[in-house]
Short mmCIF file of N, CA and C and ligand atoms in Angstrom, two decimals:
data_model
loop_
_atom_site.label_atom_id
_atom_site.label_comp_id
_atom_site.label_asym_id
_atom_site.label_seq_id
_atom_site.Cartn_x
_atom_site.Cartn_y
_atom_site.Cartn_z
N MET D 7 3.77 47.68 -30.33
CA MET D 7 2.50 47.22 -29.77
C MET D 7 1.77 46.25 -30.71
N LYS D 8 1.89 46.55 -32.01
CA LYS D 8 1.22 45.71 -33.00
C LYS D 8 1.72 44.27 -32.92
N GLU D 9 3.01 44.13 -32.51
CA GLU D 9 3.59 42.78 -32.44
C GLU D 9 2.97 41.95 -31.32
N ASP D 10 2.24 42.59 -30.40
CA ASP D 10 1.57 41.86 -29.31
C ASP D 10 0.23 41.27 -29.75
N LEU D 11 -0.19 41.63 -30.97
CA LEU D 11 -1.52 41.18 -31.42
C LEU D 11 -1.45 39.88 -32.21
N ASN D 12 -2.45 39.08 -32.01
CA ASN D 12 -2.63 37.84 -32.74
C ASN D 12 -3.17 38.13 -34.13
N LYS D 13 -4.29 38.88 -34.14
CA LYS D 13 -4.91 39.25 -35.41
C LYS D 13 -5.71 40.54 -35.22
N ILE D 14 -5.93 41.20 -36.34
CA ILE D 14 -6.76 42.41 -36.31
C ILE D 14 -8.18 41.98 -36.67
N LEU D 15 -9.11 42.27 -35.78
CA LEU D 15 -10.52 41.90 -36.01
C LEU D 15 -11.25 42.97 -36.80
N LEU D 16 -10.98 44.24 -36.45
CA LEU D 16 -11.68 45.36 -37.09
C LEU D 16 -10.65 46.41 -37.49
N THR D 17 -10.56 46.68 -38.76
CA THR D 17 -9.58 47.68 -39.22
C THR D 17 -10.12 49.09 -38.97
N GLN D 18 -9.20 50.04 -39.09
CA GLN D 18 -9.58 51.45 -38.91
C GLN D 18 -10.66 51.85 -39.93
N GLU D 19 -10.52 51.38 -41.16
CA GLU D 19 -11.47 51.74 -42.23
C GLU D 19 -12.87 51.20 -41.91
N ILE D 20 -12.91 49.94 -41.46
CA ILE D 20 -14.21 49.32 -41.13
C ILE D 20 -14.86 50.06 -39.96
N ILE D 21 -14.03 50.39 -38.98
CA ILE D 21 -14.56 51.10 -37.80
C ILE D 21 -15.10 52.48 -38.22
N ASP D 22 -14.32 53.22 -39.01
CA ASP D 22 -14.75 54.56 -39.43
C ASP D 22 -16.10 54.51 -40.13
N LYS D 23 -16.24 53.54 -41.03
CA LYS D 23 -17.47 53.44 -41.82
C LYS D 23 -18.66 53.14 -40.89
N ARG D 24 -18.43 52.22 -39.95
CA ARG D 24 -19.53 51.83 -39.05
C ARG D 24 -19.92 52.98 -38.10
N VAL D 25 -18.91 53.73 -37.64
CA VAL D 25 -19.22 54.84 -36.73
C VAL D 25 -20.03 55.91 -37.48
N GLN D 26 -19.70 56.12 -38.75
CA GLN D 26 -20.50 57.06 -39.56
C GLN D 26 -21.94 56.57 -39.67
N GLU D 27 -22.11 55.26 -39.91
CA GLU D 27 -23.47 54.70 -40.01
C GLU D 27 -24.23 54.88 -38.71
N LEU D 28 -23.55 54.61 -37.59
CA LEU D 28 -24.21 54.77 -36.28
C LEU D 28 -24.65 56.22 -36.09
N GLY D 29 -23.77 57.15 -36.47
CA GLY D 29 -24.09 58.57 -36.34
C GLY D 29 -25.36 58.90 -37.12
N SER D 30 -25.47 58.37 -38.34
CA SER D 30 -26.66 58.66 -39.16
C SER D 30 -27.92 58.08 -38.52
N LYS D 31 -27.80 56.85 -38.00
CA LYS D 31 -28.97 56.21 -37.37
C LYS D 31 -29.42 57.00 -36.13
N ILE D 32 -28.45 57.44 -35.35
CA ILE D 32 -28.79 58.17 -34.12
C ILE D 32 -29.38 59.54 -34.46
N ASP D 33 -28.79 60.22 -35.44
CA ASP D 33 -29.35 61.50 -35.91
C ASP D 33 -30.81 61.32 -36.32
N LEU D 34 -31.06 60.25 -37.08
CA LEU D 34 -32.40 60.01 -37.61
C LEU D 34 -33.38 59.72 -36.47
N HIS D 35 -32.92 58.95 -35.49
CA HIS D 35 -33.79 58.60 -34.37
C HIS D 35 -34.23 59.84 -33.59
N TYR D 36 -33.25 60.70 -33.28
CA TYR D 36 -33.60 61.86 -32.43
C TYR D 36 -34.09 63.05 -33.26
N ARG D 37 -33.88 63.00 -34.57
CA ARG D 37 -34.16 64.15 -35.45
C ARG D 37 -33.52 65.39 -34.84
N ASP D 38 -34.16 66.48 -34.61
CA ASP D 38 -33.36 67.62 -34.12
C ASP D 38 -33.42 67.82 -32.61
N LYS D 39 -33.84 66.76 -31.89
CA LYS D 39 -33.91 66.90 -30.42
C LYS D 39 -32.50 66.97 -29.84
N GLU D 40 -32.37 67.77 -28.79
CA GLU D 40 -31.06 67.82 -28.11
C GLU D 40 -30.91 66.60 -27.20
N ILE D 41 -29.72 66.05 -27.13
CA ILE D 41 -29.49 64.90 -26.25
C ILE D 41 -28.33 65.18 -25.29
N VAL D 42 -28.31 64.39 -24.22
CA VAL D 42 -27.15 64.39 -23.32
C VAL D 42 -26.48 63.04 -23.50
N ILE D 43 -25.23 63.08 -23.94
CA ILE D 43 -24.45 61.85 -24.06
C ILE D 43 -23.71 61.63 -22.75
N ILE D 44 -23.90 60.45 -22.17
CA ILE D 44 -23.14 60.09 -20.97
C ILE D 44 -22.17 59.00 -21.38
N THR D 45 -20.89 59.32 -21.33
CA THR D 45 -19.88 58.35 -21.74
C THR D 45 -19.23 57.73 -20.51
N LEU D 46 -19.00 56.43 -20.59
CA LEU D 46 -18.47 55.70 -19.44
C LEU D 46 -16.96 55.60 -19.55
N LEU D 47 -16.28 56.24 -18.61
CA LEU D 47 -14.81 56.26 -18.61
C LEU D 47 -14.26 54.90 -18.18
N ASP D 48 -13.09 54.51 -18.59
CA ASP D 48 -12.23 55.23 -19.52
C ASP D 48 -12.41 54.74 -20.95
N GLY D 49 -12.87 53.49 -21.06
CA GLY D 49 -12.81 52.81 -22.35
C GLY D 49 -13.56 53.49 -23.48
N ALA D 50 -14.64 54.20 -23.15
CA ALA D 50 -15.50 54.73 -24.21
C ALA D 50 -15.02 56.05 -24.81
N ILE D 51 -13.89 56.58 -24.33
CA ILE D 51 -13.54 57.93 -24.80
C ILE D 51 -13.20 57.97 -26.29
N VAL D 52 -12.55 56.94 -26.80
CA VAL D 52 -12.16 56.96 -28.21
C VAL D 52 -13.40 56.87 -29.10
N PHE D 53 -14.26 55.91 -28.79
CA PHE D 53 -15.50 55.74 -29.55
C PHE D 53 -16.36 57.01 -29.47
N THR D 54 -16.48 57.55 -28.27
CA THR D 54 -17.31 58.74 -28.10
C THR D 54 -16.77 59.91 -28.92
N ALA D 55 -15.45 60.06 -28.91
CA ALA D 55 -14.84 61.19 -29.65
C ALA D 55 -15.17 61.07 -31.13
N ASP D 56 -15.13 59.87 -31.67
CA ASP D 56 -15.46 59.69 -33.09
C ASP D 56 -16.96 59.79 -33.33
N LEU D 57 -17.74 59.18 -32.44
CA LEU D 57 -19.20 59.18 -32.64
C LEU D 57 -19.77 60.61 -32.65
N ILE D 58 -19.35 61.43 -31.70
CA ILE D 58 -19.97 62.77 -31.63
C ILE D 58 -19.60 63.61 -32.85
N ARG D 59 -18.46 63.31 -33.47
CA ARG D 59 -18.10 64.07 -34.69
C ARG D 59 -18.88 63.57 -35.90
N ASN D 60 -19.66 62.52 -35.70
CA ASN D 60 -20.55 62.04 -36.77
C ASN D 60 -22.01 62.30 -36.45
N LEU D 61 -22.26 63.16 -35.46
CA LEU D 61 -23.64 63.50 -35.10
C LEU D 61 -23.92 64.96 -35.45
N ALA D 62 -25.09 65.18 -36.05
CA ALA D 62 -25.47 66.55 -36.41
C ALA D 62 -26.43 67.14 -35.37
N ILE D 63 -27.07 66.28 -34.58
CA ILE D 63 -28.03 66.78 -33.58
C ILE D 63 -27.30 67.55 -32.48
N PRO D 64 -28.01 68.51 -31.85
CA PRO D 64 -27.36 69.20 -30.74
C PRO D 64 -27.15 68.25 -29.56
N LEU D 65 -26.01 68.36 -28.92
CA LEU D 65 -25.75 67.45 -27.79
C LEU D 65 -24.86 68.11 -26.74
N ARG D 66 -24.99 67.59 -25.55
CA ARG D 66 -24.08 67.94 -24.46
C ARG D 66 -23.41 66.66 -24.02
N LEU D 67 -22.21 66.80 -23.52
CA LEU D 67 -21.42 65.62 -23.17
C LEU D 67 -21.16 65.59 -21.66
N ASP D 68 -21.36 64.43 -21.09
CA ASP D 68 -21.08 64.24 -19.67
C ASP D 68 -20.34 62.90 -19.53
N CYS D 69 -19.58 62.75 -18.47
CA CYS D 69 -18.80 61.52 -18.29
C CYS D 69 -19.10 60.90 -16.94
N LEU D 70 -19.06 59.59 -16.90
CA LEU D 70 -19.25 58.88 -15.62
C LEU D 70 -18.11 57.90 -15.42
N ARG D 71 -17.64 57.83 -14.20
CA ARG D 71 -16.66 56.81 -13.85
C ARG D 71 -17.39 55.72 -13.07
N VAL D 72 -17.25 54.49 -13.54
CA VAL D 72 -17.90 53.36 -12.87
C VAL D 72 -16.80 52.41 -12.41
N SER D 73 -17.00 51.83 -11.24
CA SER D 73 -15.95 50.97 -10.68
C SER D 73 -15.72 49.74 -11.55
N SER D 74 -14.48 49.31 -11.63
CA SER D 74 -14.16 48.02 -12.23
C SER D 74 -14.47 46.99 -11.16
N TYR D 75 -15.05 45.91 -11.54
CA TYR D 75 -15.62 45.08 -10.49
C TYR D 75 -15.49 43.60 -10.73
N GLY D 76 -14.89 43.18 -11.83
CA GLY D 76 -14.75 41.75 -12.09
C GLY D 76 -16.03 41.07 -12.47
N ASN D 77 -16.89 41.79 -13.17
CA ASN D 77 -18.09 41.18 -13.77
C ASN D 77 -18.99 40.45 -12.78
N SER D 78 -19.24 41.03 -11.65
CA SER D 78 -20.06 40.35 -10.67
C SER D 78 -21.47 40.92 -10.62
N THR D 79 -22.44 40.05 -10.34
CA THR D 79 -23.80 40.53 -10.12
C THR D 79 -24.08 40.65 -8.62
N ASP D 80 -23.12 40.22 -7.82
CA ASP D 80 -23.26 40.33 -6.38
C ASP D 80 -23.37 41.81 -6.00
N PRO D 81 -24.44 42.20 -5.27
CA PRO D 81 -24.60 43.61 -4.95
C PRO D 81 -23.39 44.20 -4.22
N GLU D 82 -22.67 43.35 -3.50
CA GLU D 82 -21.48 43.84 -2.78
C GLU D 82 -20.39 44.31 -3.74
N THR D 83 -20.31 43.63 -4.89
CA THR D 83 -19.22 43.94 -5.82
C THR D 83 -19.74 44.39 -7.18
N ALA D 84 -21.04 44.56 -7.30
CA ALA D 84 -21.63 45.00 -8.57
C ALA D 84 -21.10 46.38 -8.93
N PRO D 85 -21.16 46.76 -10.22
CA PRO D 85 -20.61 48.05 -10.62
C PRO D 85 -21.21 49.21 -9.83
N ARG D 86 -20.34 50.09 -9.41
CA ARG D 86 -20.80 51.25 -8.66
C ARG D 86 -20.41 52.52 -9.40
N ILE D 87 -21.30 53.48 -9.38
CA ILE D 87 -21.01 54.73 -10.07
C ILE D 87 -20.20 55.59 -9.11
N LEU D 88 -19.00 55.97 -9.56
CA LEU D 88 -18.06 56.62 -8.65
C LEU D 88 -18.03 58.14 -8.79
N SER D 89 -18.66 58.65 -9.84
CA SER D 89 -18.64 60.11 -10.01
C SER D 89 -20.07 60.57 -10.23
N SER D 90 -20.27 61.88 -10.15
CA SER D 90 -21.64 62.35 -10.38
C SER D 90 -21.69 63.11 -11.71
N LEU D 91 -22.90 63.18 -12.24
CA LEU D 91 -23.09 63.87 -13.51
C LEU D 91 -23.07 65.37 -13.30
N LYS D 92 -22.53 66.09 -14.27
CA LYS D 92 -22.61 67.56 -14.14
C LYS D 92 -23.96 68.07 -14.66
N SER D 93 -24.63 67.23 -15.51
CA SER D 93 -25.90 67.68 -16.08
C SER D 93 -27.08 67.22 -15.22
N ASP D 94 -28.12 68.03 -15.25
CA ASP D 94 -29.39 67.60 -14.68
C ASP D 94 -30.14 66.94 -15.84
N VAL D 95 -30.34 65.62 -15.76
CA VAL D 95 -30.91 64.91 -16.90
C VAL D 95 -32.44 64.84 -16.85
N LYS D 96 -33.04 65.41 -15.84
CA LYS D 96 -34.49 65.36 -15.73
C LYS D 96 -35.13 65.98 -16.99
N GLY D 97 -36.00 65.21 -17.62
CA GLY D 97 -36.69 65.71 -18.81
C GLY D 97 -35.84 65.71 -20.08
N LYS D 98 -34.59 65.21 -20.00
CA LYS D 98 -33.69 65.22 -21.17
C LYS D 98 -33.65 63.85 -21.84
N HIS D 99 -33.23 63.86 -23.09
CA HIS D 99 -33.01 62.60 -23.81
C HIS D 99 -31.56 62.19 -23.60
N VAL D 100 -31.37 61.04 -22.96
CA VAL D 100 -30.02 60.62 -22.58
C VAL D 100 -29.57 59.45 -23.46
N LEU D 101 -28.34 59.56 -23.93
CA LEU D 101 -27.74 58.45 -24.67
C LEU D 101 -26.48 57.99 -23.93
N LEU D 102 -26.52 56.75 -23.43
CA LEU D 102 -25.36 56.17 -22.74
C LEU D 102 -24.42 55.58 -23.80
N VAL D 103 -23.14 55.89 -23.69
CA VAL D 103 -22.18 55.39 -24.68
C VAL D 103 -21.08 54.63 -23.97
N ASP D 104 -20.85 53.39 -24.42
CA ASP D 104 -19.77 52.60 -23.83
C ASP D 104 -19.01 51.86 -24.92
N ASP D 105 -17.79 51.44 -24.57
CA ASP D 105 -16.97 50.75 -25.58
C ASP D 105 -17.42 49.31 -25.77
N ILE D 106 -17.78 48.64 -24.68
CA ILE D 106 -18.15 47.23 -24.84
C ILE D 106 -19.26 46.83 -23.88
N LEU D 107 -20.17 46.04 -24.41
CA LEU D 107 -21.27 45.47 -23.63
C LEU D 107 -20.94 43.99 -23.47
N ASP D 108 -20.64 43.63 -22.23
CA ASP D 108 -20.14 42.29 -21.97
C ASP D 108 -21.21 41.56 -21.15
N THR D 109 -21.05 41.48 -19.83
CA THR D 109 -22.11 40.85 -19.02
C THR D 109 -23.38 41.71 -19.04
N GLY D 110 -23.21 43.01 -19.26
CA GLY D 110 -24.35 43.93 -19.25
C GLY D 110 -24.55 44.57 -17.89
N ASN D 111 -23.76 44.16 -16.90
CA ASN D 111 -23.99 44.67 -15.54
C ASN D 111 -23.69 46.17 -15.41
N THR D 112 -22.64 46.62 -16.11
CA THR D 112 -22.30 48.05 -16.00
C THR D 112 -23.41 48.91 -16.59
N LEU D 113 -23.79 48.62 -17.82
CA LEU D 113 -24.81 49.47 -18.45
C LEU D 113 -26.17 49.34 -17.76
N GLN D 114 -26.48 48.14 -17.26
CA GLN D 114 -27.75 47.98 -16.55
C GLN D 114 -27.78 48.88 -15.31
N SER D 115 -26.67 48.89 -14.58
CA SER D 115 -26.57 49.73 -13.38
C SER D 115 -26.70 51.21 -13.71
N VAL D 116 -25.96 51.62 -14.75
CA VAL D 116 -26.00 53.04 -15.11
C VAL D 116 -27.39 53.41 -15.63
N HIS D 117 -27.97 52.52 -16.41
CA HIS D 117 -29.32 52.77 -16.94
C HIS D 117 -30.30 52.96 -15.78
N ASN D 118 -30.22 52.09 -14.79
CA ASN D 118 -31.12 52.20 -13.63
C ASN D 118 -30.93 53.53 -12.91
N GLU D 119 -29.66 53.88 -12.71
CA GLU D 119 -29.34 55.11 -11.97
C GLU D 119 -29.84 56.35 -12.73
N VAL D 120 -29.57 56.37 -14.03
CA VAL D 120 -29.97 57.53 -14.83
C VAL D 120 -31.50 57.60 -14.92
N SER D 121 -32.15 56.44 -15.08
CA SER D 121 -33.62 56.42 -15.18
C SER D 121 -34.27 56.97 -13.92
N SER D 122 -33.61 56.78 -12.78
CA SER D 122 -34.18 57.25 -11.51
C SER D 122 -34.21 58.78 -11.47
N LYS D 123 -33.49 59.43 -12.36
CA LYS D 123 -33.46 60.90 -12.37
C LYS D 123 -34.50 61.50 -13.33
N LEU D 124 -35.42 60.66 -13.77
CA LEU D 124 -36.56 61.07 -14.59
C LEU D 124 -36.21 61.79 -15.91
N PRO D 125 -35.35 61.19 -16.70
CA PRO D 125 -35.08 61.76 -18.03
C PRO D 125 -36.28 61.51 -18.95
N ALA D 126 -36.32 62.22 -20.09
CA ALA D 126 -37.40 61.99 -21.06
C ALA D 126 -37.22 60.61 -21.70
N SER D 127 -35.98 60.19 -21.93
CA SER D 127 -35.71 58.86 -22.48
C SER D 127 -34.26 58.48 -22.17
N VAL D 128 -34.00 57.18 -22.14
CA VAL D 128 -32.62 56.69 -21.99
C VAL D 128 -32.38 55.61 -23.04
N HIS D 129 -31.40 55.84 -23.89
CA HIS D 129 -30.99 54.84 -24.87
C HIS D 129 -29.51 54.56 -24.69
N SER D 130 -29.04 53.54 -25.39
CA SER D 130 -27.61 53.22 -25.24
C SER D 130 -27.00 52.84 -26.58
N CYS D 131 -25.73 53.18 -26.70
CA CYS D 131 -24.98 52.87 -27.92
C CYS D 131 -23.62 52.32 -27.49
N VAL D 132 -23.30 51.13 -27.97
CA VAL D 132 -22.00 50.53 -27.63
C VAL D 132 -21.21 50.27 -28.90
N PHE D 133 -19.91 50.36 -28.77
CA PHE D 133 -19.06 50.08 -29.93
C PHE D 133 -19.06 48.57 -30.21
N LEU D 134 -18.83 47.76 -29.17
CA LEU D 134 -18.79 46.31 -29.33
C LEU D 134 -19.82 45.64 -28.44
N ASP D 135 -20.34 44.54 -28.92
CA ASP D 135 -21.29 43.75 -28.13
C ASP D 135 -20.83 42.30 -28.14
N LYS D 136 -20.73 41.73 -26.93
CA LYS D 136 -20.43 40.29 -26.82
C LYS D 136 -21.67 39.60 -26.26
N PRO D 137 -22.65 39.27 -27.13
CA PRO D 137 -23.93 38.74 -26.63
C PRO D 137 -23.78 37.44 -25.86
N ASP D 138 -22.75 36.64 -26.18
CA ASP D 138 -22.59 35.35 -25.49
C ASP D 138 -22.26 35.51 -24.00
N ARG D 139 -21.82 36.70 -23.62
CA ARG D 139 -21.39 36.90 -22.24
C ARG D 139 -22.49 37.49 -21.35
N ARG D 140 -23.64 37.79 -21.92
CA ARG D 140 -24.64 38.53 -21.17
C ARG D 140 -25.16 37.77 -19.96
N GLU D 141 -25.27 38.48 -18.83
CA GLU D 141 -25.81 37.87 -17.60
C GLU D 141 -27.20 38.42 -17.28
N ASN D 142 -27.66 39.35 -18.07
CA ASN D 142 -29.00 39.90 -17.86
C ASN D 142 -29.58 40.16 -19.25
N GLY D 143 -30.76 40.71 -19.30
CA GLY D 143 -31.38 40.88 -20.62
C GLY D 143 -31.01 42.18 -21.32
N PHE D 144 -29.95 42.84 -20.84
CA PHE D 144 -29.68 44.18 -21.37
C PHE D 144 -29.37 44.14 -22.86
N LYS D 145 -30.04 45.03 -23.59
CA LYS D 145 -29.78 45.15 -25.04
C LYS D 145 -29.47 46.60 -25.34
N ALA D 146 -28.42 46.82 -26.11
CA ALA D 146 -28.11 48.20 -26.52
C ALA D 146 -29.04 48.58 -27.67
N ASP D 147 -29.39 49.84 -27.74
CA ASP D 147 -30.24 50.29 -28.84
C ASP D 147 -29.44 50.35 -30.14
N TRP D 148 -28.17 50.71 -30.03
CA TRP D 148 -27.29 50.70 -31.21
C TRP D 148 -25.98 50.02 -30.81
N SER D 149 -25.48 49.19 -31.71
CA SER D 149 -24.20 48.57 -31.44
C SER D 149 -23.38 48.53 -32.73
N GLY D 150 -22.09 48.82 -32.59
CA GLY D 150 -21.22 48.88 -33.76
C GLY D 150 -21.00 47.50 -34.35
N PHE D 151 -20.51 46.60 -33.52
CA PHE D 151 -20.17 45.26 -33.98
C PHE D 151 -20.48 44.24 -32.89
N SER D 152 -21.02 43.11 -33.32
CA SER D 152 -21.22 42.00 -32.41
C SER D 152 -20.01 41.07 -32.60
N ILE D 153 -19.35 40.72 -31.51
CA ILE D 153 -18.12 39.92 -31.64
C ILE D 153 -18.20 38.68 -30.74
N PRO D 154 -17.40 37.65 -31.08
CA PRO D 154 -17.38 36.46 -30.21
C PRO D 154 -16.66 36.77 -28.90
N ASP D 155 -16.71 35.82 -28.00
CA ASP D 155 -16.11 36.02 -26.67
C ASP D 155 -14.58 35.84 -26.74
N GLU D 156 -13.93 36.85 -27.29
CA GLU D 156 -12.46 36.85 -27.36
C GLU D 156 -11.98 38.11 -26.67
N PHE D 157 -10.76 38.04 -26.12
CA PHE D 157 -10.22 39.22 -25.43
C PHE D 157 -9.68 40.19 -26.48
N VAL D 158 -10.30 41.36 -26.56
CA VAL D 158 -9.91 42.31 -27.60
C VAL D 158 -9.36 43.60 -26.99
N VAL D 159 -8.47 44.22 -27.73
CA VAL D 159 -7.88 45.51 -27.30
C VAL D 159 -7.90 46.48 -28.47
N GLY D 160 -7.70 47.74 -28.14
CA GLY D 160 -7.62 48.79 -29.16
C GLY D 160 -8.91 49.59 -29.22
N TYR D 161 -8.83 50.78 -29.84
CA TYR D 161 -9.96 51.68 -29.99
C TYR D 161 -10.64 51.93 -28.62
N GLY D 162 -9.81 52.15 -27.63
CA GLY D 162 -10.31 52.45 -26.28
C GLY D 162 -10.23 51.28 -25.33
N LEU D 163 -10.21 50.06 -25.87
CA LEU D 163 -10.21 48.87 -24.99
C LEU D 163 -8.77 48.53 -24.59
N ASP D 164 -8.61 48.19 -23.33
CA ASP D 164 -7.25 47.98 -22.81
C ASP D 164 -7.00 46.55 -22.35
N TYR D 165 -5.72 46.25 -22.18
CA TYR D 165 -5.32 45.13 -21.34
C TYR D 165 -4.32 45.72 -20.35
N ALA D 166 -4.61 45.61 -19.07
CA ALA D 166 -3.77 46.18 -18.02
C ALA D 166 -3.43 47.65 -18.31
N GLY D 167 -4.42 48.37 -18.82
CA GLY D 167 -4.25 49.80 -19.05
C GLY D 167 -3.59 50.16 -20.37
N LYS D 168 -3.12 49.17 -21.11
CA LYS D 168 -2.41 49.45 -22.37
C LYS D 168 -3.28 49.18 -23.60
N TYR D 169 -2.80 49.62 -24.72
CA TYR D 169 -3.36 49.38 -26.07
C TYR D 169 -4.58 50.23 -26.41
N ARG D 170 -4.99 51.12 -25.52
CA ARG D 170 -6.22 51.89 -25.81
C ARG D 170 -6.06 52.75 -27.05
N GLN D 171 -4.84 53.18 -27.35
CA GLN D 171 -4.67 54.14 -28.46
C GLN D 171 -4.62 53.51 -29.83
N LEU D 172 -4.65 52.19 -29.92
CA LEU D 172 -4.62 51.56 -31.25
C LEU D 172 -5.88 51.97 -32.03
N PRO D 173 -5.74 52.37 -33.30
CA PRO D 173 -6.91 52.82 -34.05
C PRO D 173 -7.73 51.69 -34.63
N TYR D 174 -7.38 50.45 -34.30
CA TYR D 174 -8.11 49.27 -34.77
C TYR D 174 -8.33 48.35 -33.56
N VAL D 175 -9.06 47.26 -33.77
CA VAL D 175 -9.32 46.30 -32.68
C VAL D 175 -8.69 44.97 -33.04
N GLY D 176 -7.96 44.42 -32.09
CA GLY D 176 -7.33 43.12 -32.34
C GLY D 176 -7.37 42.25 -31.11
N THR D 177 -6.96 40.99 -31.31
CA THR D 177 -6.85 40.08 -30.16
C THR D 177 -5.38 39.98 -29.78
N LEU D 178 -5.15 39.82 -28.50
CA LEU D 178 -3.77 39.74 -27.99
C LEU D 178 -3.22 38.33 -28.12
N LYS D 179 -1.91 38.24 -28.35
CA LYS D 179 -1.27 36.92 -28.31
C LYS D 179 -1.32 36.41 -26.87
N PRO D 180 -1.67 35.13 -26.67
CA PRO D 180 -1.72 34.60 -25.30
C PRO D 180 -0.40 34.81 -24.56
N SER D 181 0.72 34.84 -25.28
CA SER D 181 2.02 35.02 -24.61
C SER D 181 2.06 36.36 -23.87
N VAL D 182 1.30 37.35 -24.34
CA VAL D 182 1.33 38.66 -23.69
C VAL D 182 0.75 38.57 -22.28
N TYR D 183 -0.44 37.92 -22.18
CA TYR D 183 -1.01 37.86 -20.82
C TYR D 183 -0.47 36.70 -20.00
N ASN D 184 0.02 35.63 -20.66
CA ASN D 184 0.61 34.53 -19.89
C ASN D 184 1.95 34.90 -19.28
N ASN D 185 2.69 35.82 -19.95
CA ASN D 185 4.01 36.19 -19.44
C ASN D 185 3.99 37.42 -18.57
N ASP D 186 2.78 37.98 -18.40
CA ASP D 186 2.71 39.27 -17.72
C ASP D 186 3.26 39.22 -16.30
N HIS D 187 3.07 38.08 -15.63
CA HIS D 187 3.52 37.99 -14.24
C HIS D 187 5.05 38.00 -14.16
N LEU D 188 5.73 37.82 -15.32
CA LEU D 188 7.19 37.80 -15.31
C LEU D 188 7.78 39.19 -15.44
N THR D 189 6.94 40.17 -15.89
CA THR D 189 7.50 41.50 -16.16
C THR D 189 7.35 42.42 -14.97
C1 PRP L 2 -15.35 47.71 -19.22
C2 PRP L 2 -16.08 48.43 -20.33
C3 PRP L 2 -17.50 48.50 -19.87
C4 PRP L 2 -17.64 47.30 -18.97
C5 PRP L 2 -18.44 46.27 -19.69
O1 PRP L 2 -14.99 48.63 -18.26
O2 PRP L 2 -15.53 49.71 -20.56
O3 PRP L 2 -17.78 49.68 -19.15
O4 PRP L 2 -16.33 46.80 -18.71
O5 PRP L 2 -18.56 45.11 -18.93
P1 PRP L 2 -19.94 44.50 -18.42
O6 PRP L 2 -20.91 44.56 -19.56
O7 PRP L 2 -19.53 43.09 -18.07
O8 PRP L 2 -20.38 45.27 -17.25
P2 PRP L 2 -13.73 48.47 -17.29
O9 PRP L 2 -14.26 48.29 -15.91
O10 PRP L 2 -12.80 47.44 -17.82
O11 PRP L 2 -13.06 49.91 -17.33
P3 PRP L 2 -12.47 50.79 -18.53
O12 PRP L 2 -13.65 51.39 -19.26
O13 PRP L 2 -11.68 51.83 -17.84
O14 PRP L 2 -11.64 49.92 -19.44
#
């Protein structure tokens, strides 16, 4: 799999250190308040698994499946929440966790939906942020790394469902996606 990569953008060591820092910042923000983490499947599972092991505050974990939608703001094709939460978030402090903030449409939609359930607060934490791609004003409260608009895989991020298990983040060789129609 490593041979499919052009370059490694973020090594495992750099990621580990940053996730620890994020954990400390989030702990400090909430102090000892209990939070509900809502993780967006599938991409955020790796980041979430590491992040929660760096948090000392009490937390409950919930997962949401949101439709893949091709980055559209059109209400017909905008991201749709496909599963329901097991937690009642009313009056709770909610932290949305995702692997990447791209156009911002997914997190904006989930933020709106969760806010409608009257939580005490809603914040968000993303592993990667591509600010150049934003289509709305969405800003994450915590972000691991801001990256340029390059196609990246690893640490939960996929290409055609693959590469999620890589413990680092890299860019794919163009030959991988250009030749895909041949395989
Ligand atoms: C990816 C990613 C985010 C979303 C970000 O999800 O996991 O949830 O896109 O894009 P946006 O900011 O433009 O809305 P994807 O639909 O690829 O599913 P996955 O998590 O299963 O990889």
